[in-house]
Coordinates of C-alpha atoms in Angstrom, one line a residue:
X1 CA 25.0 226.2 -20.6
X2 CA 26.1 229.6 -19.2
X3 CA 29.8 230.5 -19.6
X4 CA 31.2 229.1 -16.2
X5 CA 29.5 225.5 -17.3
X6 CA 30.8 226.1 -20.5
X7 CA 34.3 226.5 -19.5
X8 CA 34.3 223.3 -17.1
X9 CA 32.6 221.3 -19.9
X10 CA 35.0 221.7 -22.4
X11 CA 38.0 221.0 -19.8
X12 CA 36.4 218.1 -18.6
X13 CA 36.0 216.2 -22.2
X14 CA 39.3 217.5 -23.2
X15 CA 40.7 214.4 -20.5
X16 CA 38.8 211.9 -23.0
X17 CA 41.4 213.1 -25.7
X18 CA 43.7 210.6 -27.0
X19 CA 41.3 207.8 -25.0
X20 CA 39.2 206.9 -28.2
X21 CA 37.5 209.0 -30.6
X22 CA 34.2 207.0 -29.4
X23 CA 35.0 208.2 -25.4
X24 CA 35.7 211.9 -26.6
X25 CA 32.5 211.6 -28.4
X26 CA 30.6 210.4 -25.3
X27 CA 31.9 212.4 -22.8
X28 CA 30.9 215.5 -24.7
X29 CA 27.4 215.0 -25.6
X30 CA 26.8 213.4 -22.2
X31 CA 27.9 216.1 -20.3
X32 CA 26.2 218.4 -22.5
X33 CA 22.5 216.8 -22.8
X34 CA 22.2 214.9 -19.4
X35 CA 21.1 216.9 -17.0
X36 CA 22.4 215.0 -14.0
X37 CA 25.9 215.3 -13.8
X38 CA 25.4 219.6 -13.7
X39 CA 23.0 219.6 -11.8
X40 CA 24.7 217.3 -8.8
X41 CA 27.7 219.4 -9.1
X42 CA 25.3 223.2 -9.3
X43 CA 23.1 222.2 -6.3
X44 CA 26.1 221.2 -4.4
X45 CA 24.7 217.7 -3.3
X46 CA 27.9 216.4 -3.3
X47 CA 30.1 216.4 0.5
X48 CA 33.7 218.5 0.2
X49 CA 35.6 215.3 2.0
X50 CA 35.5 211.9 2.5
X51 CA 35.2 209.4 -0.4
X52 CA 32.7 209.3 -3.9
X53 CA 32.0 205.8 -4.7
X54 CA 30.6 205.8 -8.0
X55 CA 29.3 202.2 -8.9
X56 CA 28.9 201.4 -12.7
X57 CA 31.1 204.5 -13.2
X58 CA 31.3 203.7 -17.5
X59 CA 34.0 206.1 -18.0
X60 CA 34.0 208.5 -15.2
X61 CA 32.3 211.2 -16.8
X62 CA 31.2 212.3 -12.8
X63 CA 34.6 212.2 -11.6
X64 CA 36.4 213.9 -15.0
X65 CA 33.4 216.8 -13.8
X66 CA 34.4 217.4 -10.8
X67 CA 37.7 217.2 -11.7
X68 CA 37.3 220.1 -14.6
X69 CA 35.4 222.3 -11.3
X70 CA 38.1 222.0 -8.6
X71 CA 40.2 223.4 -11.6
X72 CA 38.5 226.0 -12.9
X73 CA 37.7 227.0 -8.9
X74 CA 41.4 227.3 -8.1
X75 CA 42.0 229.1 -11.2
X76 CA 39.3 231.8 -10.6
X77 CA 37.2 233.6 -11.4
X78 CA 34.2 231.4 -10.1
X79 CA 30.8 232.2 -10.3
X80 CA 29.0 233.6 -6.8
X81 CA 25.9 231.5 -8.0
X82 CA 27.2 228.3 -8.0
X83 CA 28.5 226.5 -4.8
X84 CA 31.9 225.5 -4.4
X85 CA 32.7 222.3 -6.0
X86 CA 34.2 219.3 -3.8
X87 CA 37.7 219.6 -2.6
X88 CA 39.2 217.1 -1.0
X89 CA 36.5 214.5 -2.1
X90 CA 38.5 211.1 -2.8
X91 CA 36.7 209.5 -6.1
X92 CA 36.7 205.5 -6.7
X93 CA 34.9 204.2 -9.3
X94 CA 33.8 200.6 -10.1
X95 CA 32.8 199.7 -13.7
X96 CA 32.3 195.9 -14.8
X97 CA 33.3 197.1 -19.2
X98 CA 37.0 196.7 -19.8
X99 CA 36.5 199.5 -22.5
X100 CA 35.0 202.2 -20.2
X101 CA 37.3 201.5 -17.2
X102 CA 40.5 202.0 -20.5
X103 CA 38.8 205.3 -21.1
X104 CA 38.6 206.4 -17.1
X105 CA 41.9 205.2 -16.5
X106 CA 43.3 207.5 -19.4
X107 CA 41.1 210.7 -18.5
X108 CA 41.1 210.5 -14.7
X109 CA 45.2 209.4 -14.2
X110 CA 46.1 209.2 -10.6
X111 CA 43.3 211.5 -9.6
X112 CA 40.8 209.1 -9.3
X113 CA 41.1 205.0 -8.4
X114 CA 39.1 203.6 -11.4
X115 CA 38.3 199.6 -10.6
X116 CA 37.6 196.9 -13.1
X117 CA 34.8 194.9 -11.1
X118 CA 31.6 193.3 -11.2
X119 CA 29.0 196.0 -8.3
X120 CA 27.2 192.5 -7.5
X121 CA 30.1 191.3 -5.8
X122 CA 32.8 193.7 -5.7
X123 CA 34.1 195.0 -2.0
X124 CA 32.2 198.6 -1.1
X125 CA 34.8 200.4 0.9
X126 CA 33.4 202.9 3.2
X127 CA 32.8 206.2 2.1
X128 CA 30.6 209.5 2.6
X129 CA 28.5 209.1 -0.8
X130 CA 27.2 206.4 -3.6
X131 CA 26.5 207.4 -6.8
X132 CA 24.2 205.3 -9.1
X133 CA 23.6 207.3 -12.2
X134 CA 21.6 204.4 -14.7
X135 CA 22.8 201.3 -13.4
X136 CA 20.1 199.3 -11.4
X137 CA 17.9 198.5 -14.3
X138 CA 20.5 196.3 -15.6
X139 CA 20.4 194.0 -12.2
X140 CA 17.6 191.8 -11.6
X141 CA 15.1 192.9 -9.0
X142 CA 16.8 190.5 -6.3
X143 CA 20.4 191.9 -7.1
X144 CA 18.9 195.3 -6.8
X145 CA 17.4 195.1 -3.5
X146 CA 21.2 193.1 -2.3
X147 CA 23.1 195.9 -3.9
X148 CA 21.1 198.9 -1.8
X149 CA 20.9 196.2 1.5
X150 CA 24.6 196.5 1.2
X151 CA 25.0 200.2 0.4
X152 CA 22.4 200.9 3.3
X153 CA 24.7 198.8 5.7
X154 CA 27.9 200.4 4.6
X155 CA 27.1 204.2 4.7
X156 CA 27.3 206.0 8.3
X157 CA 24.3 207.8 9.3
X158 CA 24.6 211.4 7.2
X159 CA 25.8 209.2 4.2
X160 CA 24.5 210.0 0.7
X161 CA 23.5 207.7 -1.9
X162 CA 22.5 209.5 -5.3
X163 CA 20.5 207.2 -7.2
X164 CA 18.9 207.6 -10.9
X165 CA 16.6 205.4 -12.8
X166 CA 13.7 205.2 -14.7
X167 CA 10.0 205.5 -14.0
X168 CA 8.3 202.8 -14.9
X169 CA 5.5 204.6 -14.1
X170 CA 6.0 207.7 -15.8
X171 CA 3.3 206.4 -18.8
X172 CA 4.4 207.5 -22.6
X173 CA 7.8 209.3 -21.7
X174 CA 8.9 205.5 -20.0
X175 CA 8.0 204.0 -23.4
X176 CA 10.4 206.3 -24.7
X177 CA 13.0 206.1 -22.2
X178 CA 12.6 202.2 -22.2
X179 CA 12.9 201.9 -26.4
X180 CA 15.9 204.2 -26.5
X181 CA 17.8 201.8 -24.0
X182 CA 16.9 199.1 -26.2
X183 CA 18.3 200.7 -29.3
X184 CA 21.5 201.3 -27.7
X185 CA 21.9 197.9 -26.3
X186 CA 21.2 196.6 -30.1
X187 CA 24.2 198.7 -30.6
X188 CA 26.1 197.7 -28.4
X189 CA 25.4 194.0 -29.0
X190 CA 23.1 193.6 -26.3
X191 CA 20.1 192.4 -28.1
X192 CA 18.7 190.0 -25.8
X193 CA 19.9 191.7 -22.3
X194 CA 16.7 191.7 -20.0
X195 CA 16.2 195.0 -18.1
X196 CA 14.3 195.6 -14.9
X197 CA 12.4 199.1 -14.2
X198 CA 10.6 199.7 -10.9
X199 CA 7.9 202.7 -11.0
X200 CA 9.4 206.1 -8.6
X201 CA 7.0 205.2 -5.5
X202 CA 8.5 201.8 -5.4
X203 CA 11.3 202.8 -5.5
X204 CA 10.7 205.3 -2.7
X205 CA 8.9 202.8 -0.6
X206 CA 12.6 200.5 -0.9
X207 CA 15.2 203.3 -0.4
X208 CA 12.6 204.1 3.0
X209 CA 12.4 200.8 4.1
X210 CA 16.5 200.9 4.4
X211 CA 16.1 203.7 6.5
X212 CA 16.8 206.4 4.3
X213 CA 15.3 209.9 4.1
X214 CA 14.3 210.5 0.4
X215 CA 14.0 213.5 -1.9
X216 CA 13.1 213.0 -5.4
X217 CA 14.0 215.1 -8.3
X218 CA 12.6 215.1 -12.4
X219 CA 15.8 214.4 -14.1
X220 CA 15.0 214.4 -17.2
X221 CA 15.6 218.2 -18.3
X222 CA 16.3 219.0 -22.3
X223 CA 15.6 215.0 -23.0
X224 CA 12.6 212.9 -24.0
X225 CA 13.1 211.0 -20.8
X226 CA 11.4 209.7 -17.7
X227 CA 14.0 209.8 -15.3
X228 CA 14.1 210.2 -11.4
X229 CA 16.9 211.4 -8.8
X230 CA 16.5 209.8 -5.8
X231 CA 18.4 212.0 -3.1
X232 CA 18.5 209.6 -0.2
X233 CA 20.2 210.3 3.2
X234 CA 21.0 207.2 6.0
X235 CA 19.1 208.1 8.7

């Protein structure tokens, strides 16, 4: 992390304090090892207006980011090599865990509408931009391809949808990826939960099909990963 990263990093896990010790815990080593959230926020992907919706948001560790940026960006001084964070961007987030949504609620405050519900069959209000950071591997392939159908048919044309998963494809580094989410769902009492990868050109071939334009991006940097940002545009 260089020192501007630094500085927004430790403001945005200092909202997890007095959540849990467990969310504290989590937000800073995910903000510090995953790649994703930085790198959405460095590469300015994300629109200045409109509305984030941020499906299985866990504790809002996206939102708690930006939040930390817009902060450190109106107190100056801001660094000439990184974009200007989002600025008026409304954030909603949607998380099925009681626990995590507990967490957001605390960190986030009024500055973000956190809301306890199921992605399969909640409402998706419009907005200018989906995020789906790790989340469709624990739908079954049918509830996947409903979930995007209705993302597809809810976003104007310009709309954003950020999607991460897996590689199924990706050989050794999937074995690993795959294993390490089975660990943490033994820890998390999940030992029997099912999960469903699809390999990055199926993937592609889907996100296409709904009439988006795709890039993809290796997210995987600093981690033993095989993981995929799908940077998909509705045509």
């Amino acid at each position: 992390m260089d020192e501007q990263a630094q500085r927004i990093w430790k403001t945005a896990t200092q909202l997890y304090a007095g959540a849990s010790r467990h969310a504290w815990h989590f937000a800073r080593g995910k903000l510090r090892h995953d790649p994703v959230f930085f790198y959405l926020l460095q590469h300015g992907l994300l629109p200045d207006k409109g509305k984030l919706l941020d499906l299985g948001c866990g504790q809002g560790i996206l939102m708690a980011l930006l939040l930390a940026a817009k902060q450190h960006y109106l107190a100056g001084p801001w660094s000439p090599a990184w974009p200007t964070p989002p600025m008026q961007l409304e954030l909603h987030g949607i998380e099925l865990r009681a626990a995590k949504v507990h967490a957001a609620h605390h960190a986030l405050q009024q500055s973000a509408r956190i809301e306890h519900g199921d992605i399969r069959q909640a409402e998706l209000p419009a907005c200018a931009v989906v995020v789906l950071l790790d989340v469709l591997f624990y739908l079954t392939e049918q509830e996947q391809n409903q979930l995007l159908q209705r993302i597809a048919a809810m976003l104007p044309p310009g709309g954003l949808l950020l999607l991460r998963e897996a590689d199924a494809g990706a050989g050794f580094l999937f074995f690993v990826t795959q294993w390490i989410e089975r660990i943490a769902g033994i820890w998390h009492g999940r030992l029997w939960q099912k999960l469903y990868y699809r390999d990055a050109r199926t993937w592609l071939a889907l996100l296409e099909q709904l009439n988006f334009t795709v890039e993809m991006q290796t997210m995987s940097g600093g981690t033993p990963f095989a993981n995929i940002l799908f940077v998909a545009r509705r045509d």
